Amino acid sequence: MSGIRLDAVSKIYPNGVRAVDRVSLEIQSGEFVVLVGPSGCGKSTLLRMIAGLEDVSMGDVYVGDTDVTDKPPQQRDIAMVFQNYALYPHMTVRDNLAYGLKLRKMPKAEWRQRVDEVAKTLGLEELLNRKPAALSGGQRQRVAMGRAIVREPKAFLMDEPLSNLDAKLRVSMRAELAKLHERLGVTTVYVTHDQIEAMTLGQRVAVLRDGVLQQVDTPQGLFRHPANLFVAAFIGSPSMNLVDAELADTSVRFAGFELPIDPGSPLVGRQGRVILGIRPADFRHPSAAPELGRIRVRADVVEDLGSEYHLIFAIDAPRVSAEAVRAAEETSGDEGKLFADDQRAEFTAVVDTTQAVVPGSEIELAVDHTRLHAFDPSTGLTLA
């Protein structure tokens, strides 16, 4: 088991396209790190560079203390799990699991023992004599995982391994992956475009956009302290509410509302235009939070999820049209508007169900002003 270090690595194709742009990232031994971002952001290319399947244009790749930048894949001792399983259809599950070990000329007794142990770990014991065509999608993915595990590599690389599974199976497989990593403790780099998958699996998450590393942090760190507007809009479901606002020393004003700024915030004393961000979960029923600022809105849509309401409402301010926000919305699927002719910003509030809310009703919402986010309109960087 070894850590992985990327030292200012870039990938530039012959046509001049820079798919990965000077990414530096250190992954500790035994750590589970997720690379996440929009389609085409360079995350799969970066993973393939670590594996040796893509040449590195500039920079260096280290596995442990060894520079593997120019080494072929077979000399890196890294196992990769692909999106399409890549199983041999004419082989049984046992033979698929054992294939890499046989290539190494491992003694039969040893590879059989390893295969049996991995099959027991992954619940494949009853399937060892079946061929891939007789397996479900989840079973095929477990075989693909098993083929990587049985090699006992220094690190696992996983390229969207759950994307071909249905929604319910993906949730259960995420849990299985998390338990598997906890048991094996092998360094893992995992690629996905699904930010929920990234947040539930990663000990740390690296967010990429257009080949550039935007931020690396724990899931909570990304959620509570986004480095810029793109990370703020991309991370979180429902996504962060964003609106143009004005800072005025100890308060912030937007769409006819005024909220206090937390006295300990670095925003205190500032003035001028900002892009204000409010997480949907940072709204409250006023009765539960009498000390907080509040806004009064009309609930256009009420989504009853049983344990909580998602309240969707428009405010009298235009949508934030920053390029970073558009890019994040296109990725998350939030780019659609309920009414195409309504150019106002749409907000979502997540509140508990202690107070009944019906569509079309006026409702007062408290806002946790200790958790407001503010971004520079010109650079998109966070101000707090």
Tab-separated table of C-alpha atoms in Angstrom:
chain	number	residue	atom	x	y	z
A	1	MET	CA	0.000	0.000	0.000
A	2	SER	CA	1.387	3.378	-1.057
A	3	GLY	CA	0.387	6.982	-1.392
A	4	ILE	CA	0.159	8.784	-4.741
A	5	ARG	CA	1.603	12.195	-5.529
A	6	LEU	CA	0.930	14.339	-8.589
A	7	ASP	CA	3.423	17.131	-9.113
A	8	ALA	CA	2.083	19.809	-11.510
A	9	VAL	CA	0.915	17.249	-14.075
A	10	SER	CA	-0.564	18.392	-17.390
A	11	LYS	CA	-2.000	16.642	-20.419
A	12	ILE	CA	-1.834	18.547	-23.707
A	13	TYR	CA	-3.077	16.820	-26.852
A	14	PRO	CA	-1.465	17.371	-30.279
A	15	ASN	CA	-4.326	19.712	-31.280
A	16	GLY	CA	-3.423	21.991	-28.367
A	17	VAL	CA	-6.281	21.022	-26.064
A	18	ARG	CA	-5.123	21.120	-22.438
A	19	ALA	CA	-7.200	18.383	-20.760
A	20	VAL	CA	-5.354	18.577	-17.433
A	21	ASP	CA	-3.667	21.791	-16.347
A	22	ARG	CA	-0.841	21.655	-13.755
A	23	VAL	CA	-2.638	19.552	-11.170
A	24	SER	CA	-0.767	18.945	-7.918
A	25	LEU	CA	-2.333	16.538	-5.449
A	26	GLU	CA	-1.003	14.355	-2.643
A	27	ILE	CA	-3.021	11.265	-1.691
A	28	GLN	CA	-1.994	9.658	1.573
A	29	SER	CA	-1.395	5.930	1.941
A	30	GLY	CA	-4.741	4.235	2.612
A	31	GLU	CA	-6.793	7.325	1.759
A	32	PHE	CA	-9.988	7.286	-0.344
A	33	VAL	CA	-9.951	10.358	-2.614
A	34	VAL	CA	-12.681	11.155	-5.135
A	35	LEU	CA	-12.120	13.212	-8.297
A	36	VAL	CA	-15.371	14.944	-9.243
A	37	GLY	CA	-16.420	17.495	-11.817
A	38	PRO	CA	-18.439	18.035	-15.007
A	39	SER	CA	-18.105	15.783	-18.034
A	40	GLY	CA	-14.930	16.696	-19.907
A	41	CYS	CA	-13.247	18.345	-16.907
A	42	GLY	CA	-10.199	16.024	-17.111
A	43	LYS	CA	-10.871	13.710	-14.161
A	44	SER	CA	-10.779	10.449	-16.167
A	45	THR	CA	-7.726	11.676	-18.078
A	46	LEU	CA	-6.007	12.383	-14.761
A	47	LEU	CA	-6.865	8.890	-13.510
A	48	ARG	CA	-5.491	7.319	-16.705
A	49	MET	CA	-2.273	9.313	-16.279
A	50	ILE	CA	-1.865	7.818	-12.801
A	51	ALA	CA	-2.488	4.350	-14.275
A	52	GLY	CA	-0.015	4.875	-17.123
A	53	LEU	CA	-2.710	4.600	-19.812
A	54	GLU	CA	-2.152	8.243	-20.839
A	55	ASP	CA	1.225	9.887	-21.325
A	56	VAL	CA	2.050	12.830	-19.065
A	57	SER	CA	2.844	15.966	-21.074
A	58	MET	CA	4.402	17.811	-18.133
A	59	GLY	CA	4.947	17.093	-14.451
A	60	ASP	CA	5.585	13.916	-12.475
A	61	VAL	CA	3.582	11.028	-11.006
A	62	TYR	CA	4.806	9.201	-7.899
A	63	VAL	CA	3.511	5.979	-6.377
A	64	GLY	CA	5.032	5.854	-2.921
A	65	ASP	CA	8.527	7.253	-3.329
A	66	THR	CA	8.915	5.921	-6.878
A	67	ASP	CA	8.677	8.191	-9.915
A	68	VAL	CA	6.457	6.218	-12.309
A	69	THR	CA	5.870	9.009	-14.842
A	70	ASP	CA	7.519	7.094	-17.683
A	71	LYS	CA	6.833	3.545	-16.486
A	72	PRO	CA	4.311	1.324	-18.328
A	73	PRO	CA	1.081	0.369	-16.504
A	74	GLN	CA	2.231	-3.150	-15.618
A	75	GLN	CA	5.191	-1.774	-13.662
A	76	ARG	CA	3.133	0.555	-11.441
A	77	ASP	CA	1.413	-2.125	-9.330
A	78	ILE	CA	-1.929	-0.334	-9.580
A	79	ALA	CA	-5.290	-2.006	-10.241
A	80	MET	CA	-8.004	-0.237	-12.246
A	81	VAL	CA	-11.768	-0.814	-12.190
A	82	PHE	CA	-13.570	0.418	-15.297
A	83	GLN	CA	-17.089	1.675	-15.925
A	84	ASN	CA	-17.946	-1.211	-18.275
A	85	TYR	CA	-16.584	-4.003	-15.990
A	86	ALA	CA	-14.236	-5.305	-18.766
A	87	LEU	CA	-14.828	-8.966	-17.864
A	88	TYR	CA	-13.882	-11.807	-20.208
A	89	PRO	CA	-17.268	-13.218	-21.349
A	90	HIS	CA	-15.951	-16.728	-22.147
A	91	MET	CA	-14.400	-17.175	-18.675
A	92	THR	CA	-16.083	-18.135	-15.418
A	93	VAL	CA	-16.063	-15.778	-12.444
A	94	ARG	CA	-13.233	-17.850	-10.922
A	95	ASP	CA	-11.112	-17.546	-14.065
A	96	ASN	CA	-11.839	-13.819	-14.391
A	97	LEU	CA	-10.667	-13.291	-10.820
A	98	ALA	CA	-7.577	-15.423	-11.313
A	99	TYR	CA	-6.554	-14.144	-14.753
A	100	GLY	CA	-4.031	-11.538	-13.602
A	101	LEU	CA	-2.497	-13.934	-11.073
A	102	LYS	CA	-2.055	-16.638	-13.708
A	103	LEU	CA	-0.261	-14.139	-15.955
A	104	ARG	CA	2.209	-13.612	-13.132
A	105	LYS	CA	2.854	-17.384	-13.051
A	106	MET	CA	1.599	-17.574	-9.472
A	107	PRO	CA	1.416	-21.165	-8.123
A	108	LYS	CA	-2.036	-22.696	-8.497
A	109	ALA	CA	-2.539	-23.295	-4.776
A	110	GLU	CA	-1.738	-19.656	-3.997
A	111	TRP	CA	-4.002	-18.098	-6.619
A	112	ARG	CA	-6.845	-20.437	-5.671
A	113	GLN	CA	-6.530	-19.362	-2.037
A	114	ARG	CA	-6.532	-15.684	-2.952
A	115	VAL	CA	-9.553	-16.100	-5.261
A	116	ASP	CA	-11.506	-17.981	-2.583
A	117	GLU	CA	-10.738	-15.306	0.029
A	118	VAL	CA	-11.818	-12.463	-2.261
A	119	ALA	CA	-14.941	-14.352	-3.340
A	120	LYS	CA	-15.906	-14.779	0.317
A	121	THR	CA	-15.258	-11.095	1.049
A	122	LEU	CA	-17.463	-9.976	-1.866
A	123	GLY	CA	-20.172	-12.629	-1.565
A	124	LEU	CA	-19.242	-14.316	-4.848
A	125	GLU	CA	-18.749	-17.850	-3.528
A	126	GLU	CA	-21.940	-19.202	-5.139
A	127	LEU	CA	-21.118	-17.535	-8.470
A	128	LEU	CA	-17.566	-18.788	-9.094
A	129	ASN	CA	-18.592	-21.225	-11.835
A	130	ARG	CA	-20.917	-18.832	-13.667
A	131	LYS	CA	-20.013	-16.707	-16.687
A	132	PRO	CA	-20.595	-12.930	-16.812
A	133	ALA	CA	-23.713	-13.263	-19.010
A	134	ALA	CA	-25.460	-15.094	-16.147
A	135	LEU	CA	-24.758	-12.311	-13.622
A	136	SER	CA	-26.679	-9.166	-12.714
A	137	GLY	CA	-25.091	-5.720	-13.104
A	138	GLY	CA	-24.244	-5.547	-9.416
A	139	GLN	CA	-22.697	-9.025	-9.455
A	140	ARG	CA	-20.565	-8.147	-12.506
A	141	GLN	CA	-19.332	-5.029	-10.752
A	142	ARG	CA	-18.374	-7.068	-7.693
A	143	VAL	CA	-16.400	-9.425	-9.946
A	144	ALA	CA	-14.628	-6.432	-11.496
A	145	MET	CA	-13.799	-5.171	-7.989
A	146	GLY	CA	-12.645	-8.650	-6.987
A	147	ARG	CA	-10.289	-8.903	-9.934
A	148	ALA	CA	-8.602	-5.700	-8.734
A	149	ILE	CA	-8.543	-6.735	-5.054
A	150	VAL	CA	-7.102	-10.197	-5.655
A	151	ARG	CA	-3.897	-8.685	-7.028
A	152	GLU	CA	-3.220	-6.916	-3.698
A	153	PRO	CA	-1.955	-3.784	-5.505
A	154	LYS	CA	-0.474	-0.625	-4.018
A	155	ALA	CA	-3.560	1.367	-5.042
A	156	PHE	CA	-6.988	1.082	-6.664
A	157	LEU	CA	-8.127	3.411	-9.447
A	158	MET	CA	-11.883	3.418	-10.165
A	159	ASP	CA	-13.394	5.165	-13.192
A	160	GLU	CA	-17.142	5.691	-12.588
A	161	PRO	CA	-17.601	2.019	-11.623
A	162	LEU	CA	-21.253	2.421	-10.550
A	163	SER	CA	-22.589	4.518	-13.434
A	164	ASN	CA	-24.104	1.540	-15.292
A	165	LEU	CA	-26.186	0.440	-12.286
A	166	ASP	CA	-29.744	1.498	-11.495
A	167	ALA	CA	-30.311	4.111	-8.775
A	168	LYS	CA	-31.211	1.715	-5.947
A	169	LEU	CA	-28.282	-0.601	-6.674
A	170	ARG	CA	-25.885	2.337	-6.836
A	171	VAL	CA	-26.856	3.354	-3.311
A	172	SER	CA	-26.265	-0.157	-1.932
A	173	MET	CA	-23.000	-0.532	-3.883
A	174	ARG	CA	-21.761	2.805	-2.486
A	175	ALA	CA	-22.244	1.417	0.996
A	176	GLU	CA	-20.459	-1.812	0.034
A	177	LEU	CA	-17.536	0.158	-1.407
A	178	ALA	CA	-17.203	2.214	1.754
A	179	LYS	CA	-17.181	-0.931	3.914
A	180	LEU	CA	-14.694	-2.600	1.574
A	181	HIS	CA	-12.272	0.320	1.807
A	182	GLU	CA	-12.581	0.358	5.585
A	183	ARG	CA	-11.703	-3.347	5.667
A	184	LEU	CA	-8.846	-3.310	3.130
A	185	GLY	CA	-7.453	0.184	3.781
A	186	VAL	CA	-5.941	0.411	0.278
A	187	THR	CA	-5.223	3.786	-1.305
A	188	THR	CA	-8.123	4.497	-3.675
A	189	VAL	CA	-8.682	7.169	-6.315
A	190	TYR	CA	-12.275	7.225	-7.526
A	191	VAL	CA	-13.701	9.218	-10.448
A	192	THR	CA	-17.338	10.290	-10.690
A	193	HIS	CA	-19.441	13.137	-12.082
A	194	ASP	CA	-22.043	12.521	-9.355
A	195	GLN	CA	-21.378	14.899	-6.464
A	196	ILE	CA	-23.605	12.909	-4.084
A	197	GLU	CA	-21.488	9.824	-4.796
A	198	ALA	CA	-18.359	11.894	-4.234
A	199	MET	CA	-19.574	13.298	-0.916
A	200	THR	CA	-20.731	9.946	0.492
A	201	LEU	CA	-17.599	7.999	-0.485
A	202	GLY	CA	-14.628	10.354	-0.327
A	203	GLN	CA	-12.541	10.988	2.760
A	204	ARG	CA	-11.379	13.929	0.680
A	205	VAL	CA	-12.875	15.219	-2.567
A	206	ALA	CA	-10.981	16.981	-5.355
A	207	VAL	CA	-13.178	19.207	-7.549
A	208	LEU	CA	-12.014	19.835	-11.120
A	209	ARG	CA	-13.237	22.203	-13.796
A	210	ASP	CA	-11.740	22.503	-17.296
A	211	GLY	CA	-8.685	20.516	-16.228
A	212	VAL	CA	-7.918	22.820	-13.281
A	213	LEU	CA	-8.082	21.666	-9.668
A	214	GLN	CA	-10.537	23.988	-7.895
A	215	GLN	CA	-10.428	22.715	-4.308
A	216	VAL	CA	-9.474	19.630	-2.286
A	217	ASP	CA	-11.114	19.112	1.083
A	218	THR	CA	-13.302	16.849	3.171
A	219	PRO	CA	-16.963	16.680	2.095
A	220	GLN	CA	-17.929	18.941	5.029
A	221	GLY	CA	-15.118	21.352	4.154
A	222	LEU	CA	-16.320	21.691	0.563
A	223	PHE	CA	-19.923	22.090	1.662
A	224	ARG	CA	-19.320	24.657	4.393
A	225	HIS	CA	-16.252	26.462	3.021
A	226	PRO	CA	-16.285	26.435	-0.820
A	227	ALA	CA	-13.265	28.201	-2.283
A	228	ASN	CA	-15.168	29.742	-5.171
A	229	LEU	CA	-18.524	30.136	-6.884
A	230	PHE	CA	-18.190	26.988	-8.994
A	231	VAL	CA	-17.534	24.721	-5.998
A	232	ALA	CA	-20.363	26.406	-4.089
A	233	ALA	CA	-22.876	25.837	-6.888
A	234	PHE	CA	-21.635	22.342	-7.768
A	235	ILE	CA	-21.443	20.815	-4.293
A	236	GLY	CA	-24.676	20.235	-2.397
A	237	SER	CA	-28.120	18.897	-3.276
A	238	PRO	CA	-30.338	20.873	-3.526
A	239	SER	CA	-27.717	23.314	-4.741
A	240	MET	CA	-26.793	26.573	-3.019
A	241	ASN	CA	-29.151	29.525	-3.530
A	242	LEU	CA	-27.299	32.438	-5.145
A	243	VAL	CA	-28.338	36.059	-5.633
A	244	ASP	CA	-26.748	39.469	-6.256
A	245	ALA	CA	-26.598	41.428	-2.987
A	246	GLU	CA	-25.146	44.535	-1.351
A	247	LEU	CA	-22.978	44.490	1.766
A	248	ALA	CA	-23.566	47.369	4.157
A	249	ASP	CA	-21.157	47.055	7.129
A	250	THR	CA	-23.231	44.827	9.434
A	251	SER	CA	-25.953	43.603	7.074
A	252	VAL	CA	-26.532	42.284	3.574
A	253	ARG	CA	-29.422	43.371	1.340
A	254	PHE	CA	-31.026	41.544	-1.576
A	255	ALA	CA	-34.426	41.523	-3.322
A	256	GLY	CA	-35.938	43.865	-0.736
A	257	PHE	CA	-34.714	41.775	2.213
A	258	GLU	CA	-32.061	42.607	4.783
A	259	LEU	CA	-30.197	40.060	6.895
A	260	PRO	CA	-27.687	40.684	9.684
A	261	ILE	CA	-24.086	39.552	9.284
A	262	ASP	CA	-22.574	37.418	12.022
A	263	PRO	CA	-20.385	39.703	14.214
A	264	GLY	CA	-17.463	37.289	13.852
A	265	SER	CA	-17.626	37.213	10.052
A	266	PRO	CA	-14.845	38.770	7.935
A	267	LEU	CA	-17.664	40.403	5.945
A	268	VAL	CA	-18.336	42.859	8.793
A	269	GLY	CA	-17.316	46.383	7.759
A	270	ARG	CA	-17.323	45.606	4.037
A	271	GLN	CA	-19.469	47.436	1.518
A	272	GLY	CA	-20.348	46.860	-2.091
A	273	ARG	CA	-21.793	44.282	-4.428
A	274	VAL	CA	-21.334	40.557	-3.768
A	275	ILE	CA	-22.932	37.296	-4.822
A	276	LEU	CA	-24.685	35.983	-1.733
A	277	GLY	CA	-25.033	32.235	-1.157
A	278	ILE	CA	-27.495	30.519	1.209
A	279	ARG	CA	-27.597	26.737	1.579
A	280	PRO	CA	-31.164	25.319	1.429
A	281	ALA	CA	-30.605	23.596	4.781
A	282	ASP	CA	-29.730	26.938	6.439
A	283	PHE	CA	-33.358	28.094	6.449
A	284	ARG	CA	-35.447	27.544	9.587
A	285	HIS	CA	-39.013	27.936	10.784
A	286	PRO	CA	-39.030	31.307	12.644
A	287	SER	CA	-40.612	29.769	15.755
A	288	ALA	CA	-37.574	27.524	16.137
A	289	ALA	CA	-35.057	30.351	15.686
A	290	PRO	CA	-36.371	33.674	17.050
A	291	GLU	CA	-32.862	35.214	17.111
A	292	LEU	CA	-32.313	34.876	13.335
A	293	GLY	CA	-33.118	37.268	10.503
A	294	ARG	CA	-36.088	36.342	8.370
A	295	ILE	CA	-37.643	36.722	4.958
A	296	ARG	CA	-41.284	36.384	3.892
A	297	VAL	CA	-41.928	34.508	0.635
A	298	ARG	CA	-44.618	32.671	-1.315
A	299	ALA	CA	-44.076	28.913	-1.552
A	300	ASP	CA	-44.644	28.161	-5.255
A	301	VAL	CA	-43.851	24.454	-4.908
A	302	VAL	CA	-43.868	22.279	-1.788
A	303	GLU	CA	-42.105	18.922	-2.072
A	304	ASP	CA	-43.109	16.718	0.853
A	305	LEU	CA	-40.345	14.178	1.512
A	306	GLY	CA	-41.918	12.889	4.705
A	307	SER	CA	-39.178	13.973	7.087
A	308	GLU	CA	-38.745	17.417	5.491
A	309	TYR	CA	-40.241	19.902	3.046
A	310	HIS	CA	-38.410	21.322	0.047
A	311	LEU	CA	-39.946	24.747	-0.515
A	312	ILE	CA	-39.287	26.333	-3.909
A	313	PHE	CA	-39.973	30.043	-4.284
A	314	ALA	CA	-39.028	32.973	-6.487
A	315	ILE	CA	-37.487	36.184	-5.192
A	316	ASP	CA	-37.549	39.627	-6.807
A	317	ALA	CA	-33.999	39.544	-8.136
A	318	PRO	CA	-32.530	38.249	-11.406
A	319	ARG	CA	-30.760	34.901	-11.565
A	320	VAL	CA	-27.003	34.948	-11.096
A	321	SER	CA	-25.613	34.492	-14.608
A	322	ALA	CA	-21.922	33.990	-13.789
A	323	GLU	CA	-20.192	31.474	-16.065
A	324	ALA	CA	-19.106	29.346	-13.088
A	325	VAL	CA	-22.712	29.021	-11.922
A	326	ARG	CA	-23.951	28.069	-15.401
A	327	ALA	CA	-21.255	25.402	-15.652
A	328	ALA	CA	-22.245	23.923	-12.279
A	329	GLU	CA	-25.957	23.989	-13.115
A	330	GLU	CA	-25.438	22.224	-16.446
A	331	THR	CA	-23.620	19.462	-14.612
A	332	SER	CA	-26.074	19.064	-11.755
A	333	GLY	CA	-29.146	19.213	-13.973
A	334	ASP	CA	-30.511	22.314	-12.182
A	335	GLU	CA	-30.420	24.541	-15.251
A	336	GLY	CA	-34.148	24.228	-15.985
A	337	LYS	CA	-36.644	26.758	-14.651
A	338	LEU	CA	-40.170	25.956	-13.593
A	339	PHE	CA	-41.583	28.838	-15.645
A	340	ALA	CA	-39.527	29.871	-18.679
A	341	ASP	CA	-40.973	33.386	-18.738
A	342	ASP	CA	-40.061	34.053	-15.091
A	343	GLN	CA	-36.575	35.540	-14.999
A	344	ARG	CA	-36.449	35.811	-11.209
A	345	ALA	CA	-34.056	33.743	-9.115
A	346	GLU	CA	-35.486	30.533	-7.695
A	347	PHE	CA	-34.600	29.558	-4.138
A	348	THR	CA	-35.017	26.239	-2.350
A	349	ALA	CA	-35.444	25.960	1.415
A	350	VAL	CA	-35.228	22.646	3.275
A	351	VAL	CA	-37.266	22.776	6.499
A	352	ASP	CA	-38.735	20.231	8.875
A	353	THR	CA	-42.404	19.251	8.758
A	354	THR	CA	-43.420	20.552	12.182
A	355	GLN	CA	-45.238	23.417	10.487
A	356	ALA	CA	-47.551	22.461	7.608
A	357	VAL	CA	-46.991	24.340	4.332
A	358	VAL	CA	-49.211	24.235	1.248
A	359	PRO	CA	-48.359	25.461	-2.274
A	360	GLY	CA	-49.194	29.112	-2.802
A	361	SER	CA	-49.103	30.008	0.888
A	362	GLU	CA	-47.147	32.895	2.371
A	363	ILE	CA	-44.478	31.710	4.761
A	364	GLU	CA	-41.868	33.399	6.917
A	365	LEU	CA	-38.454	31.755	6.947
A	366	ALA	CA	-35.556	32.407	9.297
A	367	VAL	CA	-32.058	32.420	7.785
A	368	ASP	CA	-29.003	31.252	9.715
A	369	HIS	CA	-26.850	34.350	9.176
A	370	THR	CA	-23.817	32.632	10.731
A	371	ARG	CA	-23.624	30.461	7.616
A	372	LEU	CA	-23.968	33.003	4.825
A	373	HIS	CA	-21.559	32.757	1.894
A	374	ALA	CA	-20.316	35.714	-0.153
A	375	PHE	CA	-18.353	35.696	-3.403
A	376	ASP	CA	-16.505	38.349	-5.372
A	377	PRO	CA	-18.636	39.000	-8.520
A	378	SER	CA	-15.569	39.568	-10.710
A	379	THR	CA	-13.329	36.657	-9.631
A	380	GLY	CA	-15.864	34.228	-8.159
A	381	LEU	CA	-13.607	33.682	-5.138
A	382	THR	CA	-15.113	33.410	-1.680
A	383	LEU	CA	-14.948	36.477	0.541
A	384	ALA	CA	-15.575	34.640	3.790
